[in-house]
Each structure stands twice: as C-alpha cells, then as structure tokens.
Amino acid sequence: MVSNINAREKNIVSIEDPVEYTLDDVNQVNVNSKIGLDFARGLRSILRQDPDVIMLGEIRDEETAHMAIRAAVTGHLVISTLHTNNSAESAIRLKDMGIPEYFIRDALVGIISQRLVRKICPYCKTEYQASPEEIVKLNLSSEQVLYKGKGCDRCNHKAYKGRTVIYDISYVNDYMRGFSKNSVLNVENSIEESRGATMKENCMELVKSGVTTYEEFLRMCL
Ligand SMILES: [Zn+2]
C-alpha cells in the first residue's frame, strides 16, 4: 500500500518492528525497545514533522491507538495493522483500547482483513470428483472437479508449495458513517454491512479454481 502512494509528492513516514522492506522515498524508523523507542514514542516524534502518510507496523496498546486515531482525524492518512479474527472485530478491538465509537467512525476509511492459505503444489496437482459434502459446502454443481496435491519430491511430499492470501475489504464511506450515526447499528455492524465479497467466498473461489484445497478451506474455519 505504501509503495502505491506516490512518495515524491508526499511525506511518508513509517514505524516498524522491524523494517522488513526498504522503500524508496519513505522515511522508515525501526522500533527499538533498548532505547525506549516504541510505537507510541516513535509516533509522537513523527507527528511533529507533520507527515502526509504514517505507516504504523502495529497498533497493540492504548496510547498508540489514541495517537493513531487522533492523527487520522486531523488529516493524516494512517495505515496500520491490528490482530483480530475478522474486519468487524477491529472496531471492537479499538473500543477495547478505549477509543470512543464516534472517533472510530470518523477516523476509519477501510479495513482489509487477510489470512494465508497454503497453495497446492503445481508439480503433483491432480483432479478428483467433488464429494457430496464438498458439493454442499462449496455450492458446486454435481459434476464439478476439485484439486489436491499427491505429494512429490519438489514439495517434500507435503502436497503444498507456497502460500497465498485470502482477504475481504470493507470501506467505511460517508453513507455508512451516516447510517450508523442515525441508527442502532454500531460501527462493527456497519463494517460488516459494507464488506464486499467475504473472505469465505474468496477462499471458495480459490478451492474451485485449484489454487488451494477443501482441506485448507476447512482449516480456515470461515
Ligand atoms: Zn508436489
């Protein structure tokens, strides 16, 4: 996401733990607990430089959460991660960290929720006829084939090689904001309502197209 924002025209700063990829034109700061430079302290010093975009590796404490939300409502684009089970839970997590609901509603632009699934090894991938259970669970037509690996030397007989992402995206737009303000819907329900194709649907497509297996679909517990 940061690479997709034109860094020449914008002042982009990141605080990461640790910096994983070096990005051109982005001022990247490493969290350093030895000298007390945590996310909260790093963010405080960065805000003095008034950047356009702030990438925060993770929001995991109340202080960072408050500063990140404040930065977002005062015109900075803040990109960060939260560890939750789904998109809607990110609002609950922020509320648990003491952020008032109206603040979350004003600050939040969108949420991308993602998990990793294993990919079928392309060297030993084979077709098989979908079972009655798979037909029901995946909404398949009766004659549909699915795919799995047999295991080979190239995948160390694991039948999988590499991983890919399954995701869903919720945009919290002005309509949703107004909607949740004037109704009994809280912000996590608004996120749920505004979500596009779900992670489950995304995963089902990957099973049908032979990228991953039904076994992986079940393992995701979607
Ligand atoms: Zn293989």
PDB file of C-alpha atoms and ligand atoms in Angstrom:
ATOM      1  CA  MET A   1       0.000   0.000   0.000  1.00  0.00           C
ATOM      2  CA  VAL A   2       2.782   2.388   0.877  1.00  0.00           C
ATOM      3  CA  SER A   3       4.529   1.682  -2.450  1.00  0.00           C
ATOM      4  CA  ASN A   4       1.308   2.553  -4.244  1.00  0.00           C
ATOM      5  CA  ILE A   5       1.242   6.047  -2.788  1.00  0.00           C
ATOM      6  CA  ASN A   6       3.409   8.481  -4.713  1.00  0.00           C
ATOM      7  CA  ALA A   7       6.183   9.154  -2.257  1.00  0.00           C
ATOM      8  CA  ARG A   8       7.840  12.020  -4.167  1.00  0.00           C
ATOM      9  CA  GLU A   9       4.920  14.354  -3.625  1.00  0.00           C
ATOM     10  CA  LYS A  10       4.057  13.109  -0.181  1.00  0.00           C
ATOM     11  CA  ASN A  11       5.924  12.938   3.052  1.00  0.00           C
ATOM     12  CA  ILE A  12       5.615   9.306   4.126  1.00  0.00           C
ATOM     13  CA  VAL A  13       6.951   8.034   7.436  1.00  0.00           C
ATOM     14  CA  SER A  14       6.804   4.523   8.854  1.00  0.00           C
ATOM     15  CA  ILE A  15       7.479   2.975  12.252  1.00  0.00           C
ATOM     16  CA  GLU A  16       8.083  -0.736  12.021  1.00  0.00           C
ATOM     17  CA  ASP A  17       9.145  -3.629  14.213  1.00  0.00           C
ATOM     18  CA  PRO A  18      11.389  -4.342  12.404  1.00  0.00           C
ATOM     19  CA  VAL A  19      11.688  -2.653   8.988  1.00  0.00           C
ATOM     20  CA  GLU A  20      11.225  -5.582   6.574  1.00  0.00           C
ATOM     21  CA  TYR A  21      11.450  -3.951   3.150  1.00  0.00           C
ATOM     22  CA  THR A  22      13.403  -0.834   2.336  1.00  0.00           C
ATOM     23  CA  LEU A  23      11.175   1.578   0.415  1.00  0.00           C
ATOM     24  CA  ASP A  24      12.425   4.467  -1.729  1.00  0.00           C
ATOM     25  CA  ASP A  25      11.384   7.934  -0.583  1.00  0.00           C
ATOM     26  CA  VAL A  26       9.909   6.656   2.666  1.00  0.00           C
ATOM     27  CA  ASN A  27      11.430   7.659   5.990  1.00  0.00           C
ATOM     28  CA  GLN A  28      11.432   4.328   7.836  1.00  0.00           C
ATOM     29  CA  VAL A  29      12.015   4.108  11.569  1.00  0.00           C
ATOM     30  CA  ASN A  30      12.778   0.911  13.473  1.00  0.00           C
ATOM     31  CA  VAL A  31      11.165   0.327  16.852  1.00  0.00           C
ATOM     32  CA  ASN A  32      13.986  -0.029  19.376  1.00  0.00           C
ATOM     33  CA  SER A  33      12.991  -1.162  22.848  1.00  0.00           C
ATOM     34  CA  LYS A  34      16.570  -0.819  24.178  1.00  0.00           C
ATOM     35  CA  ILE A  35      16.375   2.964  23.874  1.00  0.00           C
ATOM     36  CA  GLY A  36      12.651   3.090  24.710  1.00  0.00           C
ATOM     37  CA  LEU A  37      11.588   3.829  21.149  1.00  0.00           C
ATOM     38  CA  ASP A  38       8.247   2.022  20.966  1.00  0.00           C
ATOM     39  CA  PHE A  39       5.358   2.634  18.556  1.00  0.00           C
ATOM     40  CA  ALA A  40       3.829   5.316  20.777  1.00  0.00           C
ATOM     41  CA  ARG A  41       7.025   7.291  21.267  1.00  0.00           C
ATOM     42  CA  GLY A  42       8.016   6.949  17.619  1.00  0.00           C
ATOM     43  CA  LEU A  43       4.607   8.159  16.531  1.00  0.00           C
ATOM     44  CA  ARG A  44       4.781  11.163  18.836  1.00  0.00           C
ATOM     45  CA  SER A  45       8.073  12.358  17.362  1.00  0.00           C
ATOM     46  CA  ILE A  46       6.894  11.666  13.823  1.00  0.00           C
ATOM     47  CA  LEU A  47       3.744  13.747  14.291  1.00  0.00           C
ATOM     48  CA  ARG A  48       5.923  16.797  14.969  1.00  0.00           C
ATOM     49  CA  GLN A  49       7.173  16.534  11.379  1.00  0.00           C
ATOM     50  CA  ASP A  50       3.555  16.634  10.177  1.00  0.00           C
ATOM     51  CA  PRO A  51       3.811  13.887   7.523  1.00  0.00           C
ATOM     52  CA  ASP A  52       1.038  13.200   4.977  1.00  0.00           C
ATOM     53  CA  VAL A  53       1.102   9.432   5.445  1.00  0.00           C
ATOM     54  CA  ILE A  54       2.037   7.400   8.510  1.00  0.00           C
ATOM     55  CA  MET A  55       2.543   3.653   8.362  1.00  0.00           C
ATOM     56  CA  LEU A  56       2.436   2.102  11.810  1.00  0.00           C
ATOM     57  CA  GLY A  57       3.570  -1.521  11.893  1.00  0.00           C
ATOM     58  CA  GLU A  58       1.016  -2.483  14.507  1.00  0.00           C
ATOM     59  CA  ILE A  59      -1.414  -0.954  16.988  1.00  0.00           C
ATOM     60  CA  ARG A  60      -1.107  -3.000  20.163  1.00  0.00           C
ATOM     61  CA  ASP A  61      -1.527  -0.595  23.067  1.00  0.00           C
ATOM     62  CA  GLU A  62      -3.958   2.138  24.120  1.00  0.00           C
ATOM     63  CA  GLU A  63      -1.513   5.004  23.793  1.00  0.00           C
ATOM     64  CA  THR A  64      -0.616   4.124  20.198  1.00  0.00           C
ATOM     65  CA  ALA A  65      -4.284   3.564  19.353  1.00  0.00           C
ATOM     66  CA  HIS A  66      -5.273   7.017  20.676  1.00  0.00           C
ATOM     67  CA  MET A  67      -2.468   8.774  18.826  1.00  0.00           C
ATOM     68  CA  ALA A  68      -3.138   6.902  15.592  1.00  0.00           C
ATOM     69  CA  ILE A  69      -6.842   7.782  15.656  1.00  0.00           C
ATOM     70  CA  ARG A  70      -6.066  11.403  16.508  1.00  0.00           C
ATOM     71  CA  ALA A  71      -3.587  11.586  13.627  1.00  0.00           C
ATOM     72  CA  ALA A  72      -6.219  10.117  11.294  1.00  0.00           C
ATOM     73  CA  VAL A  73      -8.944  12.607  12.220  1.00  0.00           C
ATOM     74  CA  THR A  74      -6.530  15.527  11.859  1.00  0.00           C
ATOM     75  CA  GLY A  75      -5.867  14.835   8.198  1.00  0.00           C
ATOM     76  CA  HIS A  76      -3.101  12.261   8.066  1.00  0.00           C
ATOM     77  CA  LEU A  77      -3.520   9.007   6.219  1.00  0.00           C
ATOM     78  CA  VAL A  78      -2.669   6.345   8.802  1.00  0.00           C
ATOM     79  CA  ILE A  79      -2.084   2.766   7.675  1.00  0.00           C
ATOM     80  CA  SER A  80      -1.696   0.112  10.339  1.00  0.00           C
ATOM     81  CA  THR A  81      -2.450  -3.452  11.389  1.00  0.00           C
ATOM     82  CA  LEU A  82      -4.465  -4.989  14.214  1.00  0.00           C
ATOM     83  CA  HIS A  83      -4.544  -8.636  15.165  1.00  0.00           C
ATOM     84  CA  THR A  84      -8.177  -9.749  15.128  1.00  0.00           C
ATOM     85  CA  ASN A  85     -10.243 -12.617  13.717  1.00  0.00           C
ATOM     86  CA  ASN A  86     -12.216 -10.538  11.215  1.00  0.00           C
ATOM     87  CA  SER A  87     -12.812  -6.993   9.949  1.00  0.00           C
ATOM     88  CA  ALA A  88     -15.658  -6.144  12.309  1.00  0.00           C
ATOM     89  CA  GLU A  89     -13.566  -7.141  15.314  1.00  0.00           C
ATOM     90  CA  SER A  90     -11.080  -4.399  14.526  1.00  0.00           C
ATOM     91  CA  ALA A  91     -13.652  -1.819  15.659  1.00  0.00           C
ATOM     92  CA  ILE A  92     -14.309  -3.826  18.827  1.00  0.00           C
ATOM     93  CA  ARG A  93     -10.566  -4.040  19.454  1.00  0.00           C
ATOM     94  CA  LEU A  94     -10.209  -0.267  19.122  1.00  0.00           C
ATOM     95  CA  LYS A  95     -13.128   0.242  21.507  1.00  0.00           C
ATOM     96  CA  ASP A  96     -11.489  -2.157  23.971  1.00  0.00           C
ATOM     97  CA  MET A  97      -8.429   0.084  23.796  1.00  0.00           C
ATOM     98  CA  GLY A  98     -10.599   2.979  24.959  1.00  0.00           C
ATOM     99  CA  ILE A  99     -11.328   4.715  21.643  1.00  0.00           C
ATOM    100  CA  PRO A 100     -14.836   6.227  21.639  1.00  0.00           C
ATOM    101  CA  GLU A 101     -17.156   4.931  18.915  1.00  0.00           C
ATOM    102  CA  TYR A 102     -17.671   8.359  17.276  1.00  0.00           C
ATOM    103  CA  PHE A 103     -13.908   8.686  16.910  1.00  0.00           C
ATOM    104  CA  ILE A 104     -13.601   5.286  15.237  1.00  0.00           C
ATOM    105  CA  ARG A 105     -16.429   6.195  12.870  1.00  0.00           C
ATOM    106  CA  ASP A 106     -14.722   9.444  11.845  1.00  0.00           C
ATOM    107  CA  ALA A 107     -11.231   8.018  11.576  1.00  0.00           C
ATOM    108  CA  LEU A 108     -11.812   4.754   9.768  1.00  0.00           C
ATOM    109  CA  VAL A 109     -11.661   4.702   5.958  1.00  0.00           C
ATOM    110  CA  GLY A 110     -11.456   0.987   5.329  1.00  0.00           C
ATOM    111  CA  ILE A 111     -10.328  -2.379   6.553  1.00  0.00           C
ATOM    112  CA  ILE A 112      -8.583  -5.173   4.706  1.00  0.00           C
ATOM    113  CA  SER A 113      -8.813  -8.463   6.505  1.00  0.00           C
ATOM    114  CA  GLN A 114      -6.429 -11.211   5.476  1.00  0.00           C
ATOM    115  CA  ARG A 115      -5.208 -14.729   6.211  1.00  0.00           C
ATOM    116  CA  LEU A 116      -2.759 -17.026   4.499  1.00  0.00           C
ATOM    117  CA  VAL A 117      -3.696 -20.349   2.903  1.00  0.00           C
ATOM    118  CA  ARG A 118      -1.331 -22.989   1.520  1.00  0.00           C
ATOM    119  CA  LYS A 119      -1.193 -23.382  -2.254  1.00  0.00           C
ATOM    120  CA  ILE A 120      -1.417 -26.785  -3.961  1.00  0.00           C
ATOM    121  CA  CYS A 121       1.967 -27.937  -5.278  1.00  0.00           C
ATOM    122  CA  PRO A 122       1.819 -27.333  -9.066  1.00  0.00           C
ATOM    123  CA  TYR A 123       4.092 -30.349  -9.761  1.00  0.00           C
ATOM    124  CA  CYS A 124       1.838 -33.025  -8.249  1.00  0.00           C
ATOM    125  CA  LYS A 125      -1.566 -31.370  -8.532  1.00  0.00           C
ATOM    126  CA  THR A 126      -4.379 -33.756  -9.565  1.00  0.00           C
ATOM    127  CA  GLU A 127      -8.105 -33.560 -10.187  1.00  0.00           C
ATOM    128  CA  TYR A 128     -10.738 -35.505  -8.301  1.00  0.00           C
ATOM    129  CA  GLN A 129     -14.514 -35.648  -8.286  1.00  0.00           C
ATOM    130  CA  ALA A 130     -16.016 -33.425  -5.555  1.00  0.00           C
ATOM    131  CA  SER A 131     -17.646 -35.395  -2.717  1.00  0.00           C
ATOM    132  CA  PRO A 132     -21.298 -34.794  -1.717  1.00  0.00           C
ATOM    133  CA  GLU A 133     -20.099 -32.830   1.331  1.00  0.00           C
ATOM    134  CA  GLU A 134     -17.833 -30.620  -0.798  1.00  0.00           C
ATOM    135  CA  ILE A 135     -20.640 -30.022  -3.289  1.00  0.00           C
ATOM    136  CA  VAL A 136     -22.899 -28.755  -0.495  1.00  0.00           C
ATOM    137  CA  LYS A 137     -20.301 -26.734   1.416  1.00  0.00           C
ATOM    138  CA  LEU A 138     -18.813 -25.098  -1.660  1.00  0.00           C
ATOM    139  CA  ASN A 139     -22.068 -24.653  -3.605  1.00  0.00           C
ATOM    140  CA  LEU A 140     -20.815 -26.731  -6.506  1.00  0.00           C
ATOM    141  CA  SER A 141     -22.678 -28.318  -9.382  1.00  0.00           C
ATOM    142  CA  SER A 142     -22.825 -32.121  -9.107  1.00  0.00           C
ATOM    143  CA  GLU A 143     -20.156 -32.976 -11.672  1.00  0.00           C
ATOM    144  CA  GLN A 144     -17.534 -30.499 -10.564  1.00  0.00           C
ATOM    145  CA  VAL A 145     -13.902 -31.497 -10.096  1.00  0.00           C
ATOM    146  CA  LEU A 146     -11.614 -30.173  -7.376  1.00  0.00           C
ATOM    147  CA  TYR A 147      -7.849 -30.355  -6.949  1.00  0.00           C
ATOM    148  CA  LYS A 148      -5.265 -31.541  -4.468  1.00  0.00           C
ATOM    149  CA  GLY A 149      -1.578 -32.424  -4.425  1.00  0.00           C
ATOM    150  CA  LYS A 150      -0.346 -36.021  -4.310  1.00  0.00           C
ATOM    151  CA  GLY A 151       2.988 -35.158  -2.767  1.00  0.00           C
ATOM    152  CA  CYS A 152       6.260 -35.221  -4.693  1.00  0.00           C
ATOM    153  CA  ASP A 153       9.970 -34.531  -4.232  1.00  0.00           C
ATOM    154  CA  ARG A 154       9.544 -30.883  -5.194  1.00  0.00           C
ATOM    155  CA  CYS A 155       7.148 -30.204  -2.300  1.00  0.00           C
ATOM    156  CA  ASN A 156       8.852 -32.557   0.159  1.00  0.00           C
ATOM    157  CA  HIS A 157       5.766 -34.764  -0.067  1.00  0.00           C
ATOM    158  CA  LYS A 158       3.667 -32.079   1.627  1.00  0.00           C
ATOM    159  CA  ALA A 159       1.366 -31.651  -1.416  1.00  0.00           C
ATOM    160  CA  TYR A 160       1.524 -27.881  -0.873  1.00  0.00           C
ATOM    161  CA  LYS A 161       4.029 -25.322  -2.090  1.00  0.00           C
ATOM    162  CA  GLY A 162       3.944 -21.659  -1.095  1.00  0.00           C
ATOM    163  CA  ARG A 163       1.100 -19.649   0.344  1.00  0.00           C
ATOM    164  CA  THR A 164      -1.338 -17.044  -0.874  1.00  0.00           C
ATOM    165  CA  VAL A 165      -3.648 -14.568   0.751  1.00  0.00           C
ATOM    166  CA  ILE A 166      -7.419 -14.684   1.188  1.00  0.00           C
ATOM    167  CA  TYR A 167      -8.976 -11.358   2.042  1.00  0.00           C
ATOM    168  CA  ASP A 168     -12.017  -9.151   2.231  1.00  0.00           C
ATOM    169  CA  ILE A 169     -12.343  -5.389   2.119  1.00  0.00           C
ATOM    170  CA  SER A 170     -14.764  -3.076   3.938  1.00  0.00           C
ATOM    171  CA  TYR A 171     -14.991   0.588   3.018  1.00  0.00           C
ATOM    172  CA  VAL A 172     -16.395   2.785   5.730  1.00  0.00           C
ATOM    173  CA  ASN A 173     -17.802   5.519   3.488  1.00  0.00           C
ATOM    174  CA  ASP A 174     -19.886   8.572   4.337  1.00  0.00           C
ATOM    175  CA  TYR A 175     -23.096   6.664   3.703  1.00  0.00           C
ATOM    176  CA  MET A 176     -22.133   4.007   6.242  1.00  0.00           C
ATOM    177  CA  ARG A 177     -20.969   6.654   8.672  1.00  0.00           C
ATOM    178  CA  GLY A 178     -24.309   8.491   8.480  1.00  0.00           C
ATOM    179  CA  PHE A 179     -26.155   5.205   8.632  1.00  0.00           C
ATOM    180  CA  SER A 180     -24.515   4.058  11.830  1.00  0.00           C
ATOM    181  CA  LYS A 181     -24.798   7.515  13.386  1.00  0.00           C
ATOM    182  CA  ASN A 182     -28.565   7.649  12.952  1.00  0.00           C
ATOM    183  CA  SER A 183     -29.473   4.071  13.692  1.00  0.00           C
ATOM    184  CA  VAL A 184     -28.999   1.392  16.255  1.00  0.00           C
ATOM    185  CA  LEU A 185     -26.228  -0.052  14.110  1.00  0.00           C
ATOM    186  CA  ASN A 186     -22.877   0.222  15.809  1.00  0.00           C
ATOM    187  CA  VAL A 187     -19.626   0.667  13.971  1.00  0.00           C
ATOM    188  CA  GLU A 188     -18.756  -3.042  13.845  1.00  0.00           C
ATOM    189  CA  ASN A 189     -22.127  -3.790  12.231  1.00  0.00           C
ATOM    190  CA  SER A 190     -21.521  -1.024   9.695  1.00  0.00           C
ATOM    191  CA  ILE A 191     -18.203  -2.626   8.819  1.00  0.00           C
ATOM    192  CA  GLU A 192     -19.983  -5.951   8.377  1.00  0.00           C
ATOM    193  CA  GLU A 193     -22.637  -4.308   6.173  1.00  0.00           C
ATOM    194  CA  SER A 194     -20.136  -2.529   3.962  1.00  0.00           C
ATOM    195  CA  ARG A 195     -17.977  -5.565   3.323  1.00  0.00           C
ATOM    196  CA  GLY A 196     -17.625  -6.738  -0.265  1.00  0.00           C
ATOM    197  CA  ALA A 197     -17.127 -10.421  -1.111  1.00  0.00           C
ATOM    198  CA  THR A 198     -16.220 -12.203   2.117  1.00  0.00           C
ATOM    199  CA  MET A 199     -13.002 -13.995   2.922  1.00  0.00           C
ATOM    200  CA  LYS A 200     -15.007 -17.224   2.885  1.00  0.00           C
ATOM    201  CA  GLU A 201     -16.235 -16.538  -0.673  1.00  0.00           C
ATOM    202  CA  ASN A 202     -12.707 -15.594  -1.679  1.00  0.00           C
ATOM    203  CA  CYS A 203     -11.395 -18.882  -0.269  1.00  0.00           C
ATOM    204  CA  MET A 204     -14.164 -20.887  -2.002  1.00  0.00           C
ATOM    205  CA  GLU A 205     -13.113 -19.388  -5.342  1.00  0.00           C
ATOM    206  CA  LEU A 206      -9.515 -20.436  -4.718  1.00  0.00           C
ATOM    207  CA  VAL A 207     -10.656 -24.010  -3.976  1.00  0.00           C
ATOM    208  CA  LYS A 208     -12.780 -24.127  -7.143  1.00  0.00           C
ATOM    209  CA  SER A 209     -10.003 -22.733  -9.316  1.00  0.00           C
ATOM    210  CA  GLY A 210      -7.474 -25.216  -7.920  1.00  0.00           C
ATOM    211  CA  VAL A 211      -5.205 -22.783  -6.086  1.00  0.00           C
ATOM    212  CA  THR A 212      -5.891 -24.371  -2.710  1.00  0.00           C
ATOM    213  CA  THR A 213      -7.794 -27.345  -1.275  1.00  0.00           C
ATOM    214  CA  TYR A 214     -11.057 -28.042   0.507  1.00  0.00           C
ATOM    215  CA  GLU A 215      -8.912 -29.145   3.452  1.00  0.00           C
ATOM    216  CA  GLU A 216      -7.422 -25.639   3.655  1.00  0.00           C
ATOM    217  CA  PHE A 217     -10.910 -24.123   3.374  1.00  0.00           C
ATOM    218  CA  LEU A 218     -11.984 -26.181   6.424  1.00  0.00           C
ATOM    219  CA  ARG A 219      -8.794 -25.301   8.290  1.00  0.00           C
ATOM    220  CA  MET A 220      -9.615 -21.587   7.924  1.00  0.00           C
ATOM    221  CA  CYS A 221     -12.866 -22.177   9.883  1.00  0.00           C
ATOM    222  CA  LEU A 222     -14.589 -19.422   7.933  1.00  0.00           C
TER     223      LEU A 222
HETATM  224 ZN    ZN B   1       4.381 -31.762  -5.111  1.00  0.00          ZN
END
